Amino acid sequence: MIRYSHVQAWVDRMAAMCQPDDIYWCDGSEEERRRLTAVAVAHGELIELNQHALPGCYLHRTAEHDVARTEHLTYICTSFQGDAGPTNNWMSPRVAYHRAREIFAGSMKGRTMYVVPFAMGPIGSPFSKIGIELTDSVYVVLNMRIMTRMGEAVLDSLGPHGEFTQCLHSKADLDVERRLILHFPEDNAIWSVGSGYGGNVLLGKKCLALRIASVLAQREKWLAEHMLILGIEEPNGHIQYVAAAFPSACGKTNLAMLLPPDGLMRKGYRIWTVGDDIAWLRIDTDGRLWGVNPEMGFFGVVPGTNSKTNPNAVRTISHDTIYTNIALRRDGTVWWEGHDDPPPEQAIDWQGRPWQPGTADRDGKIILSSHPNSRFTAPFTNCPAHSFRYEEHHGVPISAIIFGGRRPTLCPLVHEALSWDHGVYIGATLASERTAAQAGAVGEIRRDPMAMLPFCGYNMADYFGHWLDMGTRLTRPPKIFSVNWFRTDENGTLLWPGFGENLRIIEWILARCRDEVAGVQTPIGYVPHPKDIDMTGLELSDGAMQKLLAVNGEAWLAELDAIREFFDQFGPRLPDPLWAQHEALRQRLLTAKQVT
Ligand code: GTP
Ligand code: SPV
Ligand code: MN
């Protein structure tokens, strides 16, 4: 393993601050995985599961208050506050380093510091980014090994002056009061301390591949997005790819792995999973947008995963998977809410306590066996539908971009933007119910532009401007759509069955991209003629499709007020074309009101 001096010098500096007992450089080998797994099991960091039923699978439990990303402790640290923008927490680099140093100092005493070299994207690709994470958590090492291309080959490819993102992580004492997730775009550095949970500590993922990468992407004129990429193969062998941005825990993994419902199976569709969380998108020489998934694994939501909702995920997580915060059954297998099996009579819950179904806490709330944000970490190639293109540098051509969220009311099942700029407006005004993927109240609607609110590493007004600019560079831009799988009726019942059935909507989207079907023009964009959605084998209740596709002008006008308020916080930095789109939409809604 080559230890270039600029890497060694940085490792030495960080070690002097954190004071680990020893330093271990990860080579990424299988032998190393076995050895470190044994260490984690010996220390109780991992629980070995029943290796007959779940070969290569382990269970990890995080600390009680360390179960989701903590957005209020996540900062963008730039010299000027304006560069972080009104939607990010900001700290000056000087203050941030100072505060973090106090927590990092001596935090690794009695522990090993692991040096984890990793690549986001194929090693050696001009589009890939290299990071090195220093961590005192074996769990982090074993997760990074699944989620990224990790090990010796990365260090060797770096070169004597190669640039890498400096990623420093320490669990410290896992105290939420002494937790900071700091990003230094000006230094290409990330410091995370006081957490052991996924997005806070697997620094290649949200921290590097989105927050830091979004800054690089603006500079280098590409896009780093919180998107899945999915390929839809038709019987004639043509594959069309779509990229979709949904906020956390709103259905990316499920859509990325979808299995066609029986009614559509007969058409001979085949689905290819390219990515389920992050997409790096570039304009290629053909003037089209091409996407790669920089990750090598899935860090997916466990609850609700079963052979009806997501059979590909069930197979993906049947071996060589690390489970976090789910229930342990007596036979050494696992269970969660929404599992294929009925609830076990007794189990050990995600916090390691005895659990029985139906038990309530003191406030009368049913105690869940698994945390709602419990996760699996599984290798990309475990997925039976994984695309064979994952090592290709230029990725796959994107035909459509889809934005979606959880909106019980207002947003139709699907609608299509009138233009690229209108699509950017739809993305910029995306809103969704909050989920368990971030600490805080669940259920309230919040604006989450492009599903990037917690992940954009710079001023979001500039980010919108960058999206608009990308449109002018694309000679064959993807069409932009909005979807909402979560619309409900007056009683709060979901109108759309979702999951595999969503392919019916993707089918319409692709037909629109090929100019094969007409849409119905509404003030907010094109919605489908109901007859153009293939409903073979799926029956909805009476009038459900009308409700799903309805555009309520009054409600949209009220929505515009909320959008104005959201836009106003960016002041004059918000690009004019977005205000123009806003005003044009208002005019279309008012005109439609007069007509009816
Ligand atoms: P992150 O990993 O947090 O970025 O989440 P994600 O966007 O990948 O979400 P995921 O696919 O894991 O789904 C999250 C939750 O939404 C799960 O509990 C699913 O059961 C549920 N879900 C996913 N797709 C659908 C759908 O089409 N309809 C309904 N009703 N629920 C869905
Ligand atoms: C998300 O919250 O969007 C995730 C999980 O994908 S985490 O890696 O924790 O951010
Ligand atoms: Mn995500």
XYZ file of C-alpha atoms and ligand atoms in Angstrom:
639
model
C 0.000 0.000 0.000
C 1.433 3.379 -1.003
C 1.285 5.987 1.766
C 1.882 9.244 -0.032
C 3.476 11.826 2.199
C 0.623 14.346 1.967
C -1.777 11.645 3.180
C 0.586 10.506 5.922
C 1.102 14.081 7.140
C -2.645 14.644 7.451
C -3.195 11.315 9.228
C -0.391 12.208 11.664
C -1.932 15.617 12.383
C -5.383 14.182 13.066
C -3.928 11.385 15.196
C -2.028 13.932 17.271
C -5.361 15.582 18.051
C -7.495 12.439 18.617
C -4.738 10.401 20.310
C -5.716 6.872 19.284
C -3.775 3.966 20.792
C -2.931 2.784 17.306
C -3.573 3.497 13.642
C -4.685 0.890 11.124
C -4.679 1.415 7.339
C -7.504 -0.516 5.657
C -6.621 -2.501 2.544
C -10.198 -3.533 1.700
C -9.376 -7.254 1.506
C -11.765 -10.073 2.319
C -9.366 -11.281 5.020
C -9.545 -7.830 6.603
C -13.344 -7.879 6.533
C -13.366 -11.199 8.396
C -10.843 -9.985 10.952
C -12.601 -6.668 11.643
C -15.981 -8.380 11.808
C -14.577 -10.673 14.473
C -13.295 -7.629 16.376
C -16.727 -5.979 16.170
C -18.470 -9.136 17.347
C -16.010 -9.542 20.234
C -16.687 -5.938 21.344
C -20.461 -6.303 20.968
C -20.590 -3.728 18.182
C -22.024 -6.392 15.884
C -24.201 -9.351 16.743
C -23.648 -12.387 14.554
C -26.974 -13.528 13.107
C -27.982 -17.076 12.274
C -25.414 -17.825 9.569
C -27.429 -20.666 8.137
C -30.515 -18.536 7.479
C -28.683 -15.249 6.917
C -25.138 -15.964 5.724
C -22.744 -13.097 6.238
C -25.356 -11.018 8.126
C -24.857 -9.038 11.333
C -26.937 -6.769 13.538
C -25.858 -3.454 15.029
C -27.655 -1.295 17.585
C -26.938 2.405 17.778
C -27.305 4.516 20.895
C -30.884 5.484 21.753
C -30.546 9.122 20.678
C -28.461 8.337 17.623
C -30.897 6.820 15.164
C -31.191 9.334 12.323
C -29.383 12.239 10.707
C -29.347 15.218 13.061
C -29.910 18.117 10.713
C -29.840 20.739 13.463
C -26.245 19.711 14.241
C -25.164 19.668 10.593
C -23.299 22.757 9.386
C -21.871 24.226 6.216
C -18.739 26.095 7.267
C -17.826 28.792 4.761
C -16.036 32.122 5.206
C -19.204 33.975 4.219
C -22.582 33.021 5.642
C -24.226 33.919 2.344
C -22.410 31.037 0.680
C -24.243 28.565 2.920
C -27.555 30.324 2.359
C -30.677 30.621 4.498
C -31.582 26.910 4.423
C -28.306 25.619 5.894
C -26.905 25.912 9.403
C -23.749 27.961 9.147
C -20.620 28.335 11.222
C -17.421 30.123 10.297
C -14.593 27.641 9.666
C -12.564 29.187 12.486
C -15.290 28.718 15.092
C -16.227 25.300 13.722
C -12.690 23.923 13.863
C -12.263 25.358 17.312
C -15.454 23.853 18.713
C -14.868 20.473 17.077
C -11.224 20.303 18.157
C -12.338 20.471 21.771
C -14.493 17.375 21.282
C -12.031 15.508 19.079
C -9.122 16.120 21.440
C -8.205 12.777 22.991
C -11.496 11.255 21.784
C -9.763 8.125 20.434
C -7.788 7.272 23.553
C -7.943 3.514 24.093
C -9.228 3.065 20.536
C -7.851 2.317 17.099
C -7.989 4.957 14.380
C -8.880 3.303 11.083
C -7.700 4.916 7.857
C -10.365 4.194 5.241
C -9.490 5.194 1.661
C -12.551 5.185 -0.595
C -13.688 6.228 -4.052
C -17.108 7.542 -4.961
C -17.519 6.272 -8.520
C -15.287 3.765 -10.339
C -11.615 3.945 -9.333
C -9.631 5.727 -12.026
C -12.625 7.422 -13.636
C -12.089 11.133 -14.270
C -15.535 11.701 -12.765
C -14.882 9.890 -9.489
C -13.903 11.540 -6.219
C -11.577 10.125 -3.626
C -11.991 10.489 0.108
C -10.135 9.163 3.111
C -12.118 8.692 6.296
C -10.415 8.426 9.660
C -12.730 6.786 12.164
C -12.696 5.054 15.541
C -15.707 2.907 14.635
C -15.304 -0.601 13.192
C -18.996 -0.429 12.265
C -18.213 2.579 10.086
C -15.308 0.750 8.433
C -17.447 -2.299 7.642
C -20.251 -0.097 6.307
C -17.904 2.017 4.179
C -16.556 -1.227 2.758
C -20.042 -2.054 1.470
C -21.139 1.461 0.488
C -18.020 2.524 -1.421
C -15.079 1.197 -3.374
C -12.751 0.964 -0.411
C -9.129 -0.018 0.169
C -5.609 -0.188 -1.128
C -6.430 0.340 -4.817
C -7.865 3.760 -3.978
C -4.724 4.940 -2.173
C -2.525 3.618 -4.963
C -4.560 5.521 -7.557
C -4.290 8.810 -5.665
C -0.791 9.786 -6.800
C 1.771 11.847 -4.862
C -0.260 15.060 -5.045
C -3.723 13.604 -5.566
C -6.606 15.544 -4.079
C -8.928 13.814 -1.651
C -11.680 14.836 0.728
C -10.348 14.788 4.283
C -12.994 12.995 6.329
C -12.554 12.802 10.073
C -14.976 10.917 12.300
C -15.001 10.021 15.966
C -17.839 8.522 17.960
C -16.349 10.385 20.938
C -18.923 9.731 23.688
C -21.997 9.567 21.364
C -23.421 12.511 23.265
C -25.984 14.489 21.273
C -24.878 17.595 23.187
C -21.362 17.088 21.872
C -22.238 16.174 18.300
C -21.280 18.169 15.203
C -21.409 17.276 11.515
C -19.242 19.926 9.859
C -18.556 20.512 6.170
C -15.719 22.709 4.959
C -16.202 23.082 1.200
C -13.324 25.583 0.996
C -10.929 22.993 2.478
C -12.522 19.876 0.942
C -12.913 18.527 4.465
C -15.611 16.939 6.631
C -15.471 16.597 10.432
C -18.102 14.517 12.180
C -18.072 13.854 15.897
C -20.405 12.399 18.526
C -22.546 10.111 16.355
C -22.467 6.529 15.113
C -25.487 6.698 12.804
C -25.418 6.241 8.997
C -25.728 9.572 7.242
C -23.876 11.329 10.063
C -20.835 9.058 9.878
C -20.613 7.219 6.547
C -18.942 10.331 5.247
C -18.757 9.236 1.597
C -22.521 9.330 1.337
C -24.488 12.471 2.156
C -21.506 14.500 3.379
C -19.160 13.941 0.432
C -21.305 12.676 -2.452
C -23.951 15.363 -1.903
C -22.895 18.300 0.283
C -19.255 18.602 -0.807
C -19.936 17.222 -4.308
C -22.751 19.716 -4.929
C -20.220 22.529 -4.470
C -17.747 20.857 -6.846
C -20.597 20.171 -9.280
C -21.552 23.819 -9.443
C -17.932 24.747 -10.096
C -17.391 21.979 -12.672
C -20.862 22.255 -14.262
C -22.498 18.991 -13.380
C -25.124 17.914 -10.825
C -24.804 15.936 -7.569
C -28.343 14.893 -6.657
C -30.356 12.944 -4.082
C -31.763 10.692 -6.809
C -32.272 7.079 -7.723
C -31.530 5.879 -11.241
C -33.650 3.173 -12.779
C -33.466 1.479 -16.199
C -36.605 0.191 -17.895
C -35.906 -2.419 -20.572
C -38.537 -3.152 -23.167
C -38.851 -6.502 -24.938
C -36.989 -5.079 -27.972
C -33.948 -4.553 -25.752
C -34.154 -0.756 -25.574
C -33.416 0.530 -22.087
C -34.573 3.968 -21.006
C -33.307 5.448 -17.771
C -35.027 7.811 -15.385
C -33.626 9.670 -12.368
C -35.930 10.507 -9.480
C -35.504 12.774 -6.473
C -37.719 11.997 -3.466
C -36.934 13.212 0.050
C -35.548 10.743 2.593
C -37.807 7.767 3.280
C -40.164 8.676 0.425
C -39.592 5.700 -1.857
C -36.309 5.923 -3.812
C -34.994 2.471 -2.884
C -38.389 0.945 -3.547
C -38.750 2.547 -6.964
C -35.149 1.782 -7.918
C -35.675 -1.944 -7.315
C -39.217 -2.247 -8.553
C -40.648 -5.469 -9.887
C -43.278 -5.036 -12.642
C -46.792 -5.978 -11.482
C -48.291 -9.068 -13.123
C -50.497 -6.989 -15.396
C -47.456 -5.325 -16.976
C -45.155 -8.355 -16.806
C -46.742 -9.711 -19.967
C -45.275 -6.755 -21.851
C -41.876 -8.210 -21.068
C -40.472 -5.313 -19.063
C -37.240 -5.797 -17.210
C -35.973 -3.369 -14.597
C -32.353 -2.433 -13.989
C -31.323 -0.807 -10.722
C -28.523 1.696 -11.274
C -28.725 3.565 -7.964
C -31.141 4.146 -5.100
C -29.986 7.335 -3.363
C -27.376 9.443 -5.126
C -26.877 10.361 -8.768
C -24.027 12.304 -10.307
C -25.236 13.743 -13.585
C -23.119 15.156 -16.415
C -23.688 16.495 -19.874
C -21.986 14.235 -22.397
C -20.801 15.079 -25.917
C -24.216 14.146 -27.314
C -25.795 17.034 -25.404
C -27.721 14.651 -23.183
C -27.617 14.169 -19.437
C -25.801 11.024 -18.252
C -25.911 9.638 -14.736
C -23.766 7.452 -12.511
C -24.378 6.090 -9.051
C -21.220 6.910 -7.082
C -22.056 4.347 -4.393
C -21.456 0.580 -4.257
C -24.144 -0.395 -1.773
C -27.592 0.291 -0.404
C -28.262 1.931 2.953
C -31.996 1.351 2.893
C -35.004 1.699 5.177
C -35.905 -1.727 6.630
C -39.495 -1.418 7.936
C -42.062 -2.166 5.267
C -39.644 -4.276 3.228
C -41.316 -7.554 2.231
C -41.823 -9.788 -0.770
C -44.923 -7.878 -1.864
C -43.573 -4.328 -1.578
C -40.003 -5.000 -2.699
C -39.048 -8.586 -3.546
C -35.694 -7.472 -4.973
C -34.796 -5.830 -1.661
C -35.775 -8.985 0.231
C -33.292 -10.952 -1.865
C -30.702 -8.184 -1.645
C -30.666 -8.306 2.155
C -30.758 -12.090 2.516
C -26.962 -12.364 2.802
C -23.837 -10.290 3.499
C -25.895 -7.495 5.023
C -25.431 -5.344 8.111
C -28.735 -4.563 9.796
C -29.040 -1.566 12.090
C -31.724 -1.125 14.777
C -34.124 -3.968 14.027
C -35.491 -6.805 16.189
C -33.669 -10.059 16.892
C -35.614 -13.306 17.042
C -34.743 -16.218 19.301
C -33.393 -18.270 16.411
C -30.858 -15.588 15.550
C -32.825 -14.232 12.608
C -34.373 -10.777 12.391
C -37.816 -9.206 12.212
C -39.304 -5.778 11.645
C -42.678 -4.102 11.212
C -43.887 -5.054 7.736
C -41.816 -8.274 7.552
C -43.199 -11.229 5.567
C -43.545 -13.295 8.744
C -46.206 -12.550 11.376
C -44.880 -10.888 14.553
C -42.837 -13.282 16.684
C -44.316 -14.057 20.093
C -41.230 -12.592 21.618
C -38.068 -10.985 20.394
C -35.351 -8.552 21.422
C -36.189 -5.051 20.209
C -33.835 -2.607 18.497
C -32.604 -1.326 21.845
C -31.819 -4.813 23.125
C -34.859 -5.118 25.379
C -37.331 -8.023 25.511
C -40.261 -7.314 23.214
C -43.740 -8.726 22.633
C -46.165 -7.616 19.926
C -48.896 -5.224 20.961
C -47.206 -3.966 24.117
C -47.751 -0.277 24.788
C -45.590 2.200 26.645
C -46.746 4.357 29.578
C -48.441 6.812 27.194
C -50.348 3.986 25.537
C -48.236 4.067 22.353
C -47.462 0.681 20.801
C -43.779 -0.142 21.208
C -42.190 -0.970 17.860
C -39.735 -3.841 17.578
C -37.589 -1.911 15.111
C -36.802 1.762 14.795
C -38.819 3.403 11.948
C -35.486 4.553 10.489
C -33.767 1.178 10.922
C -31.545 0.391 7.964
C -29.843 -2.341 5.982
C -26.394 -1.999 4.443
C -26.055 -4.376 1.493
C -23.696 -4.625 -1.485
C -25.020 -3.212 -4.771
C -24.347 -6.484 -6.571
C -26.587 -8.347 -4.114
C -29.593 -6.832 -5.894
C -30.879 -9.286 -8.502
C -31.800 -6.329 -10.732
C -28.491 -4.453 -10.468
C -27.401 -2.836 -13.711
C -24.360 -4.270 -15.469
C -23.271 -0.705 -16.236
C -22.165 0.233 -12.745
C -18.450 0.279 -13.568
C -18.947 2.413 -16.687
C -17.510 5.878 -16.297
C -20.054 7.789 -18.339
C -23.043 6.012 -16.793
C -26.436 5.891 -18.450
C -28.408 8.449 -20.500
C -31.300 9.992 -18.573
C -34.623 10.362 -20.432
C -36.673 11.826 -17.589
C -36.169 13.529 -14.253
C -38.872 12.933 -11.670
C -39.531 14.888 -8.478
C -41.831 13.501 -5.816
C -42.786 13.704 -2.184
C -45.409 12.722 0.332
C -48.369 15.009 -0.267
C -51.676 13.691 1.130
C -53.433 16.451 -0.777
C -52.833 18.830 -3.700
C -50.247 17.123 -5.945
C -51.594 14.793 -8.620
C -50.313 11.254 -9.099
C -48.211 12.558 -11.967
C -47.775 15.742 -13.960
C -45.301 16.922 -16.531
C -43.500 20.245 -16.623
C -44.122 22.558 -19.571
C -40.409 23.239 -20.067
C -37.000 22.761 -18.390
C -37.377 26.018 -16.445
C -40.861 25.056 -15.318
C -39.425 21.686 -14.270
C -36.758 23.449 -12.224
C -39.571 25.454 -10.595
C -41.412 22.200 -9.785
C -38.224 20.786 -8.253
C -37.460 23.994 -6.366
C -40.939 24.026 -4.822
C -41.047 20.331 -3.901
C -42.547 19.748 -0.469
C -43.132 16.615 1.549
C -44.186 15.308 4.938
C -41.267 14.884 7.299
C -40.211 11.276 7.909
C -38.202 9.354 10.492
C -35.035 9.708 8.395
C -34.166 12.884 10.264
C -34.516 13.620 13.946
C -37.582 15.785 14.622
C -41.362 15.904 14.212
C -42.746 13.428 11.690
C -45.633 14.341 9.393
C -45.480 18.118 8.984
C -45.125 19.377 5.417
C -41.862 21.097 4.678
C -40.312 22.471 1.487
C -37.553 20.175 0.327
C -36.311 21.509 -3.020
C -35.108 18.738 -5.307
C -35.128 16.566 -2.133
C -31.835 18.356 -1.410
C -32.795 20.650 1.485
C -30.561 18.786 3.977
C -27.875 17.991 1.396
C -27.098 21.096 -0.657
C -23.648 22.315 0.341
C -24.136 25.912 -0.810
C -26.726 28.652 -1.127
C -29.852 27.044 -2.552
C -30.666 30.138 -4.595
C -27.365 29.610 -6.430
C -28.174 25.920 -6.702
C -31.446 26.773 -8.462
C -29.471 29.069 -10.753
C -27.114 26.194 -11.519
C -30.048 23.962 -12.457
C -31.387 26.658 -14.790
C -27.931 27.043 -16.320
C -27.648 23.277 -16.907
C -30.843 23.524 -18.978
C -29.207 25.976 -21.348
C -26.238 23.619 -21.824
C -28.305 20.527 -22.595
C -29.226 20.244 -26.263
C -31.488 17.264 -25.526
C -32.669 17.858 -21.960
C -34.618 15.167 -20.122
C -38.291 15.965 -19.590
C -39.185 16.800 -16.013
C -42.104 15.273 -14.107
C -43.656 15.364 -10.651
C -45.177 12.305 -8.983
C -47.070 11.737 -5.746
C -47.674 8.151 -4.641
C -49.147 9.359 -1.341
C -52.359 11.236 -2.220
C -55.246 10.274 0.059
C -59.045 10.536 -0.034
C -61.191 12.482 2.422
C -60.712 9.704 4.997
C -56.959 9.743 4.770
C -56.812 6.431 2.858
C -54.093 6.149 0.222
C -55.629 6.348 -3.258
C -52.729 4.681 -5.073
C -51.241 1.256 -4.213
C -47.689 2.323 -5.032
C -44.565 0.139 -5.138
C -44.450 -2.080 -8.279
C -47.641 -0.454 -9.577
C -45.688 2.775 -9.969
C -44.305 1.290 -13.194
C -47.666 2.155 -14.772
C -46.860 5.820 -14.229
C -43.244 5.440 -15.348
C -44.615 3.841 -18.512
C -46.689 6.965 -19.211
C -43.686 9.162 -18.459
C -41.552 7.258 -20.968
C -44.328 7.380 -23.566
C -44.394 11.171 -23.088
C -40.627 11.295 -23.532
C -41.041 9.512 -26.865
C -43.920 11.833 -27.845
C -46.246 8.853 -28.162
C -49.222 10.046 -26.132
C -50.978 13.359 -25.700
C -51.342 14.876 -22.243
C -54.116 16.958 -20.750
C -52.896 20.496 -20.280
C -53.709 21.974 -16.862
C -52.365 25.171 -15.264
C -49.697 23.177 -13.401
C -48.596 21.081 -16.405
C -49.698 18.004 -18.331
C -51.560 15.206 -16.590
C -52.432 11.900 -18.303
C -55.660 11.020 -20.041
C -56.749 8.208 -17.690
C -57.018 5.884 -20.693
C -53.296 6.300 -21.322
C -52.345 4.636 -18.029
C -52.259 0.861 -18.463
C -54.411 -0.475 -15.613
C -54.359 -4.149 -16.645
C -54.742 -6.238 -13.501
C -55.242 -3.267 -11.170
C -58.585 -2.059 -9.991
C -58.987 1.185 -8.058
C -62.102 2.225 -6.190
C -64.706 4.268 -8.072
C -63.531 7.735 -8.921
C -60.066 7.167 -7.455
C -58.238 7.935 -10.701
C -60.132 11.227 -11.060
C -59.179 12.134 -7.512
C -55.582 11.126 -8.129
C -55.301 13.328 -11.191
C -57.421 16.250 -9.986
C -55.926 19.745 -10.030
C -57.660 21.989 -7.500
C -57.072 25.573 -8.612
C -57.995 27.172 -5.286
C -55.676 24.881 -3.359
C -52.860 25.590 -5.805
C -53.328 29.344 -5.412
C -52.993 28.878 -1.646
C -49.868 26.779 -2.264
C -48.390 29.666 -4.247
C -48.558 31.841 -1.136
C -46.515 29.271 0.774
C -44.061 29.052 -2.108
C -43.691 32.843 -2.211
C -42.841 32.834 1.456
C -40.254 30.117 0.882
C -38.717 31.957 -2.066
C -38.677 35.284 -0.216
C -36.060 34.051 2.251
C -33.491 33.979 -0.575
C -33.992 37.694 -1.303
C -32.530 39.040 -4.543
C -30.280 35.979 -4.871
C -33.235 33.880 -6.109
C -32.941 33.646 -9.923
C -35.510 35.752 -11.813
C -36.660 32.855 -14.027
C -38.100 31.169 -10.933
C -40.164 34.236 -10.074
C -41.222 34.357 -13.742
C -42.360 30.727 -13.518
C -44.177 31.517 -10.285
C -46.032 34.428 -11.827
C -46.846 32.512 -15.029
C -48.316 29.679 -12.963
C -50.411 32.154 -10.988
C -51.719 33.669 -14.205
C -52.590 30.240 -15.619
C -54.443 29.358 -12.419
C -56.354 32.658 -12.421
C -57.271 32.295 -16.095
C -58.525 28.757 -15.501
C -60.605 30.026 -12.586
C -62.316 32.573 -14.819
C -63.071 29.964 -17.472
C -64.750 27.538 -15.078
P -33.801 7.211 2.038
O -32.950 5.982 2.061
O -34.072 7.766 3.386
O -33.285 8.259 1.118
O -35.286 6.737 1.592
P -35.904 6.293 0.191
O -36.339 7.483 -0.564
O -35.013 5.334 -0.497
O -37.254 5.541 0.669
P -37.634 3.999 0.668
O -37.753 3.440 -0.727
O -36.753 3.272 1.589
O -39.111 4.040 1.275
C -39.360 4.590 2.544
C -40.720 4.195 3.047
O -41.720 4.558 2.106
C -40.857 2.701 3.271
O -41.484 2.488 4.503
C -41.733 2.230 2.155
O -42.528 1.149 2.555
C -42.553 3.460 1.784
N -42.837 3.483 0.335
C -41.929 3.380 -0.652
N -42.514 3.418 -1.870
C -43.840 3.558 -1.640
C -44.992 3.668 -2.494
O -44.919 3.645 -3.730
N -46.197 3.817 -1.878
C -46.315 3.843 -0.520
N -47.535 4.001 -0.011
N -45.254 3.745 0.315
C -44.041 3.612 -0.233
C -31.462 9.630 3.927
O -31.789 10.016 5.056
O -31.786 10.243 2.887
C -30.694 8.380 3.774
C -30.155 7.756 4.981
O -30.491 7.921 2.667
S -28.717 8.558 5.525
O -27.559 7.899 4.891
O -28.659 8.382 6.961
O -28.742 9.942 5.166
Mn -31.409 9.256 1.055
